[in-house]
Amino acid sequence: QVRLVESGGGLVQPGGSLRLSCAASGFTPDYYTIVWFRQAPGKEREGVSCISTGDGSTYYADSVKGRFTISRDNAKNTMYLQMNSLKPKGTAVYYCAAAPKIFLLFRECVIEEEYDDWGQGTQVTVSS
């Protein structure tokens, strides 16, 4: 059974940084896509970034390109989302999810229905 546990959220000032972690267990990391979604209060959940655990291909939403970096440590079965230059609109619950599939486009890897396994979420609040 796949289990995902997010951590690293918190309160940060605008312009600050946070690193989120997604610790995974119960699957072989070679052929999975891990995605970070976020859901702001009163808004729909949106895809932020994806990574292929096999070849390390990465994809980003335009709104976070150049500020966020997704990475993975297959030896630790952990994925990370480094978030720099955070903005107040980045306030949201951030979720990681996993699917035993490989995607070639960002718009494909952020389709929620592709993912059966989700973490519980971690709150990120960007405020002064």
JSON list of C-alpha atoms in Angstrom, two decimals:
[
{"chain": "A", "resi": 1, "resn": "GLN", "atom": "CA", "xyz": [0.00, 0.00, 0.00]},
{"chain": "A", "resi": 2, "resn": "VAL", "atom": "CA", "xyz": [1.39, 3.39, -1.00]},
{"chain": "A", "resi": 3, "resn": "ARG", "atom": "CA", "xyz": [1.70, 5.89, 1.83]},
{"chain": "A", "resi": 4, "resn": "LEU", "atom": "CA", "xyz": [2.66, 9.53, 1.42]},
{"chain": "A", "resi": 5, "resn": "VAL", "atom": "CA", "xyz": [3.44, 11.90, 4.28]},
{"chain": "A", "resi": 6, "resn": "GLU", "atom": "CA", "xyz": [4.05, 15.60, 3.70]},
{"chain": "A", "resi": 7, "resn": "SER", "atom": "CA", "xyz": [5.97, 17.85, 6.05]},
{"chain": "A", "resi": 8, "resn": "GLY", "atom": "CA", "xyz": [7.74, 21.18, 6.09]},
{"chain": "A", "resi": 9, "resn": "GLY", "atom": "CA", "xyz": [4.84, 23.59, 5.94]},
{"chain": "A", "resi": 10, "resn": "GLY", "atom": "CA", "xyz": [4.53, 26.61, 8.17]},
{"chain": "A", "resi": 11, "resn": "LEU", "atom": "CA", "xyz": [4.29, 30.37, 8.35]},
{"chain": "A", "resi": 12, "resn": "VAL", "atom": "CA", "xyz": [6.71, 32.40, 6.25]},
{"chain": "A", "resi": 13, "resn": "GLN", "atom": "CA", "xyz": [6.95, 36.05, 5.30]},
{"chain": "A", "resi": 14, "resn": "PRO", "atom": "CA", "xyz": [6.54, 37.16, 1.70]},
{"chain": "A", "resi": 15, "resn": "GLY", "atom": "CA", "xyz": [9.81, 36.64, -0.11]},
{"chain": "A", "resi": 16, "resn": "GLY", "atom": "CA", "xyz": [10.80, 33.82, 2.20]},
{"chain": "A", "resi": 17, "resn": "SER", "atom": "CA", "xyz": [11.50, 30.16, 1.54]},
{"chain": "A", "resi": 18, "resn": "LEU", "atom": "CA", "xyz": [10.23, 26.78, 2.64]},
{"chain": "A", "resi": 19, "resn": "ARG", "atom": "CA", "xyz": [11.10, 23.24, 1.68]},
{"chain": "A", "resi": 20, "resn": "LEU", "atom": "CA", "xyz": [8.31, 20.70, 1.66]},
{"chain": "A", "resi": 21, "resn": "SER", "atom": "CA", "xyz": [9.00, 16.97, 1.89]},
{"chain": "A", "resi": 22, "resn": "CYS", "atom": "CA", "xyz": [6.92, 14.05, 0.72]},
{"chain": "A", "resi": 23, "resn": "ALA", "atom": "CA", "xyz": [8.06, 10.79, 2.28]},
{"chain": "A", "resi": 24, "resn": "ALA", "atom": "CA", "xyz": [6.81, 7.81, 0.34]},
{"chain": "A", "resi": 25, "resn": "SER", "atom": "CA", "xyz": [6.57, 4.14, 1.16]},
{"chain": "A", "resi": 26, "resn": "GLY", "atom": "CA", "xyz": [5.03, 1.05, -0.35]},
{"chain": "A", "resi": 27, "resn": "PHE", "atom": "CA", "xyz": [6.14, 1.42, -3.93]},
{"chain": "A", "resi": 28, "resn": "THR", "atom": "CA", "xyz": [9.14, 1.01, -6.14]},
{"chain": "A", "resi": 29, "resn": "PRO", "atom": "CA", "xyz": [10.28, 4.50, -7.04]},
{"chain": "A", "resi": 30, "resn": "ASP", "atom": "CA", "xyz": [11.57, 3.76, -10.51]},
{"chain": "A", "resi": 31, "resn": "TYR", "atom": "CA", "xyz": [8.42, 4.36, -12.54]},
{"chain": "A", "resi": 32, "resn": "TYR", "atom": "CA", "xyz": [6.29, 6.80, -10.67]},
{"chain": "A", "resi": 33, "resn": "THR", "atom": "CA", "xyz": [5.26, 10.38, -11.11]},
{"chain": "A", "resi": 34, "resn": "ILE", "atom": "CA", "xyz": [5.01, 12.45, -7.97]},
{"chain": "A", "resi": 35, "resn": "VAL", "atom": "CA", "xyz": [3.04, 15.66, -8.11]},
{"chain": "A", "resi": 36, "resn": "TRP", "atom": "CA", "xyz": [2.56, 18.59, -5.78]},
{"chain": "A", "resi": 37, "resn": "PHE", "atom": "CA", "xyz": [-0.88, 20.15, -5.74]},
{"chain": "A", "resi": 38, "resn": "ARG", "atom": "CA", "xyz": [-2.06, 23.06, -3.64]},
{"chain": "A", "resi": 39, "resn": "GLN", "atom": "CA", "xyz": [-5.46, 24.28, -2.59]},
{"chain": "A", "resi": 40, "resn": "ALA", "atom": "CA", "xyz": [-5.96, 27.83, -1.41]},
{"chain": "A", "resi": 41, "resn": "PRO", "atom": "CA", "xyz": [-8.97, 28.77, 0.72]},
{"chain": "A", "resi": 42, "resn": "GLY", "atom": "CA", "xyz": [-12.10, 28.92, -1.40]},
{"chain": "A", "resi": 43, "resn": "LYS", "atom": "CA", "xyz": [-10.30, 27.83, -4.55]},
{"chain": "A", "resi": 44, "resn": "GLU", "atom": "CA", "xyz": [-9.94, 24.67, -6.57]},
{"chain": "A", "resi": 45, "resn": "ARG", "atom": "CA", "xyz": [-6.90, 22.50, -6.15]},
{"chain": "A", "resi": 46, "resn": "GLU", "atom": "CA", "xyz": [-4.21, 23.25, -8.71]},
{"chain": "A", "resi": 47, "resn": "GLY", "atom": "CA", "xyz": [-1.12, 21.42, -9.87]},
{"chain": "A", "resi": 48, "resn": "VAL", "atom": "CA", "xyz": [2.18, 23.03, -8.96]},
{"chain": "A", "resi": 49, "resn": "SER", "atom": "CA", "xyz": [4.97, 20.69, -10.07]},
{"chain": "A", "resi": 50, "resn": "CYS", "atom": "CA", "xyz": [5.64, 17.09, -11.09]},
{"chain": "A", "resi": 51, "resn": "ILE", "atom": "CA", "xyz": [8.67, 14.84, -11.15]},
{"chain": "A", "resi": 52, "resn": "SER", "atom": "CA", "xyz": [9.32, 11.47, -12.70]},
{"chain": "A", "resi": 53, "resn": "THR", "atom": "CA", "xyz": [11.11, 9.25, -10.22]},
{"chain": "A", "resi": 54, "resn": "GLY", "atom": "CA", "xyz": [12.69, 7.31, -13.08]},
{"chain": "A", "resi": 55, "resn": "ASP", "atom": "CA", "xyz": [14.57, 9.86, -15.15]},
{"chain": "A", "resi": 56, "resn": "GLY", "atom": "CA", "xyz": [13.99, 12.91, -12.99]},
{"chain": "A", "resi": 57, "resn": "SER", "atom": "CA", "xyz": [12.02, 14.87, -15.58]},
{"chain": "A", "resi": 58, "resn": "THR", "atom": "CA", "xyz": [10.37, 17.88, -13.98]},
{"chain": "A", "resi": 59, "resn": "TYR", "atom": "CA", "xyz": [7.41, 20.08, -14.85]},
{"chain": "A", "resi": 60, "resn": "TYR", "atom": "CA", "xyz": [6.17, 23.34, -13.34]},
{"chain": "A", "resi": 61, "resn": "ALA", "atom": "CA", "xyz": [3.17, 25.60, -13.41]},
{"chain": "A", "resi": 62, "resn": "ASP", "atom": "CA", "xyz": [3.98, 28.94, -15.03]},
{"chain": "A", "resi": 63, "resn": "SER", "atom": "CA", "xyz": [3.15, 30.69, -11.77]},
{"chain": "A", "resi": 64, "resn": "VAL", "atom": "CA", "xyz": [6.04, 29.01, -9.93]},
{"chain": "A", "resi": 65, "resn": "LYS", "atom": "CA", "xyz": [8.70, 28.62, -12.63]},
{"chain": "A", "resi": 66, "resn": "GLY", "atom": "CA", "xyz": [12.00, 30.06, -11.52]},
{"chain": "A", "resi": 67, "resn": "ARG", "atom": "CA", "xyz": [10.96, 30.11, -7.86]},
{"chain": "A", "resi": 68, "resn": "PHE", "atom": "CA", "xyz": [10.08, 26.49, -7.02]},
{"chain": "A", "resi": 69, "resn": "THR", "atom": "CA", "xyz": [12.27, 23.43, -7.52]},
{"chain": "A", "resi": 70, "resn": "ILE", "atom": "CA", "xyz": [11.06, 19.85, -7.29]},
{"chain": "A", "resi": 71, "resn": "SER", "atom": "CA", "xyz": [13.56, 17.10, -6.60]},
{"chain": "A", "resi": 72, "resn": "ARG", "atom": "CA", "xyz": [13.78, 13.56, -5.36]},
{"chain": "A", "resi": 73, "resn": "ASP", "atom": "CA", "xyz": [16.04, 11.32, -3.33]},
{"chain": "A", "resi": 74, "resn": "ASN", "atom": "CA", "xyz": [15.18, 7.81, -4.45]},
{"chain": "A", "resi": 75, "resn": "ALA", "atom": "CA", "xyz": [17.40, 6.27, -1.81]},
{"chain": "A", "resi": 76, "resn": "LYS", "atom": "CA", "xyz": [15.24, 7.91, 0.86]},
{"chain": "A", "resi": 77, "resn": "ASN", "atom": "CA", "xyz": [11.99, 7.58, -1.12]},
{"chain": "A", "resi": 78, "resn": "THR", "atom": "CA", "xyz": [11.44, 11.26, -0.49]},
{"chain": "A", "resi": 79, "resn": "MET", "atom": "CA", "xyz": [10.47, 14.06, -2.82]},
{"chain": "A", "resi": 80, "resn": "TYR", "atom": "CA", "xyz": [10.98, 17.73, -2.10]},
{"chain": "A", "resi": 81, "resn": "LEU", "atom": "CA", "xyz": [9.53, 21.03, -3.17]},
{"chain": "A", "resi": 82, "resn": "GLN", "atom": "CA", "xyz": [11.86, 23.95, -2.54]},
{"chain": "A", "resi": 83, "resn": "MET", "atom": "CA", "xyz": [9.83, 27.14, -2.59]},
{"chain": "A", "resi": 84, "resn": "ASN", "atom": "CA", "xyz": [11.64, 30.46, -2.83]},
{"chain": "A", "resi": 85, "resn": "SER", "atom": "CA", "xyz": [10.37, 34.02, -3.16]},
{"chain": "A", "resi": 86, "resn": "LEU", "atom": "CA", "xyz": [7.05, 32.99, -1.74]},
{"chain": "A", "resi": 87, "resn": "LYS", "atom": "CA", "xyz": [4.06, 35.23, -2.32]},
{"chain": "A", "resi": 88, "resn": "PRO", "atom": "CA", "xyz": [0.88, 35.61, -0.24]},
{"chain": "A", "resi": 89, "resn": "LYS", "atom": "CA", "xyz": [-1.08, 33.86, -2.97]},
{"chain": "A", "resi": 90, "resn": "GLY", "atom": "CA", "xyz": [1.06, 30.83, -2.24]},
{"chain": "A", "resi": 91, "resn": "THR", "atom": "CA", "xyz": [-0.93, 30.34, 0.96]},
{"chain": "A", "resi": 92, "resn": "ALA", "atom": "CA", "xyz": [-2.55, 26.94, 0.60]},
{"chain": "A", "resi": 93, "resn": "VAL", "atom": "CA", "xyz": [-2.57, 23.37, 1.74]},
{"chain": "A", "resi": 94, "resn": "TYR", "atom": "CA", "xyz": [0.05, 21.54, -0.28]},
{"chain": "A", "resi": 95, "resn": "TYR", "atom": "CA", "xyz": [-0.48, 17.89, -1.15]},
{"chain": "A", "resi": 96, "resn": "CYS", "atom": "CA", "xyz": [1.73, 15.31, -2.79]},
{"chain": "A", "resi": 97, "resn": "ALA", "atom": "CA", "xyz": [0.28, 12.46, -4.81]},
{"chain": "A", "resi": 98, "resn": "ALA", "atom": "CA", "xyz": [1.75, 9.49, -6.65]},
{"chain": "A", "resi": 99, "resn": "ALA", "atom": "CA", "xyz": [0.85, 7.54, -9.77]},
{"chain": "A", "resi": 100, "resn": "PRO", "atom": "CA", "xyz": [2.59, 4.55, -11.41]},
{"chain": "A", "resi": 101, "resn": "LYS", "atom": "CA", "xyz": [2.69, 6.39, -14.72]},
{"chain": "A", "resi": 102, "resn": "ILE", "atom": "CA", "xyz": [5.01, 8.55, -16.72]},
{"chain": "A", "resi": 103, "resn": "PHE", "atom": "CA", "xyz": [3.76, 11.80, -18.23]},
{"chain": "A", "resi": 104, "resn": "LEU", "atom": "CA", "xyz": [5.37, 13.85, -20.94]},
{"chain": "A", "resi": 105, "resn": "LEU", "atom": "CA", "xyz": [3.54, 17.13, -20.45]},
{"chain": "A", "resi": 106, "resn": "PHE", "atom": "CA", "xyz": [2.73, 19.30, -17.43]},
{"chain": "A", "resi": 107, "resn": "ARG", "atom": "CA", "xyz": [-0.94, 19.46, -18.33]},
{"chain": "A", "resi": 108, "resn": "GLU", "atom": "CA", "xyz": [-1.04, 15.66, -18.25]},
{"chain": "A", "resi": 109, "resn": "CYS", "atom": "CA", "xyz": [0.72, 15.20, -14.92]},
{"chain": "A", "resi": 110, "resn": "VAL", "atom": "CA", "xyz": [-1.63, 17.55, -13.03]},
{"chain": "A", "resi": 111, "resn": "ILE", "atom": "CA", "xyz": [-4.87, 15.70, -13.80]},
{"chain": "A", "resi": 112, "resn": "GLU", "atom": "CA", "xyz": [-6.11, 14.78, -10.33]},
{"chain": "A", "resi": 113, "resn": "GLU", "atom": "CA", "xyz": [-7.97, 11.69, -11.53]},
{"chain": "A", "resi": 114, "resn": "GLU", "atom": "CA", "xyz": [-4.64, 10.11, -12.50]},
{"chain": "A", "resi": 115, "resn": "TYR", "atom": "CA", "xyz": [-3.67, 9.83, -8.84]},
{"chain": "A", "resi": 116, "resn": "ASP", "atom": "CA", "xyz": [-5.00, 7.28, -6.37]},
{"chain": "A", "resi": 117, "resn": "ASP", "atom": "CA", "xyz": [-2.51, 7.86, -3.58]},
{"chain": "A", "resi": 118, "resn": "TRP", "atom": "CA", "xyz": [-2.42, 11.17, -1.70]},
{"chain": "A", "resi": 119, "resn": "GLY", "atom": "CA", "xyz": [-0.83, 12.58, 1.40]},
{"chain": "A", "resi": 120, "resn": "GLN", "atom": "CA", "xyz": [-2.73, 14.39, 4.12]},
{"chain": "A", "resi": 121, "resn": "GLY", "atom": "CA", "xyz": [-1.43, 17.82, 3.15]},
{"chain": "A", "resi": 122, "resn": "THR", "atom": "CA", "xyz": [0.72, 20.43, 4.84]},
{"chain": "A", "resi": 123, "resn": "GLN", "atom": "CA", "xyz": [-0.32, 24.03, 5.43]},
{"chain": "A", "resi": 124, "resn": "VAL", "atom": "CA", "xyz": [1.78, 26.84, 3.99]},
{"chain": "A", "resi": 125, "resn": "THR", "atom": "CA", "xyz": [0.92, 30.38, 5.05]},
{"chain": "A", "resi": 126, "resn": "VAL", "atom": "CA", "xyz": [2.67, 33.33, 3.45]},
{"chain": "A", "resi": 127, "resn": "SER", "atom": "CA", "xyz": [1.98, 36.44, 5.46]},
{"chain": "A", "resi": 128, "resn": "SER", "atom": "CA", "xyz": [3.72, 39.34, 7.12]}
]
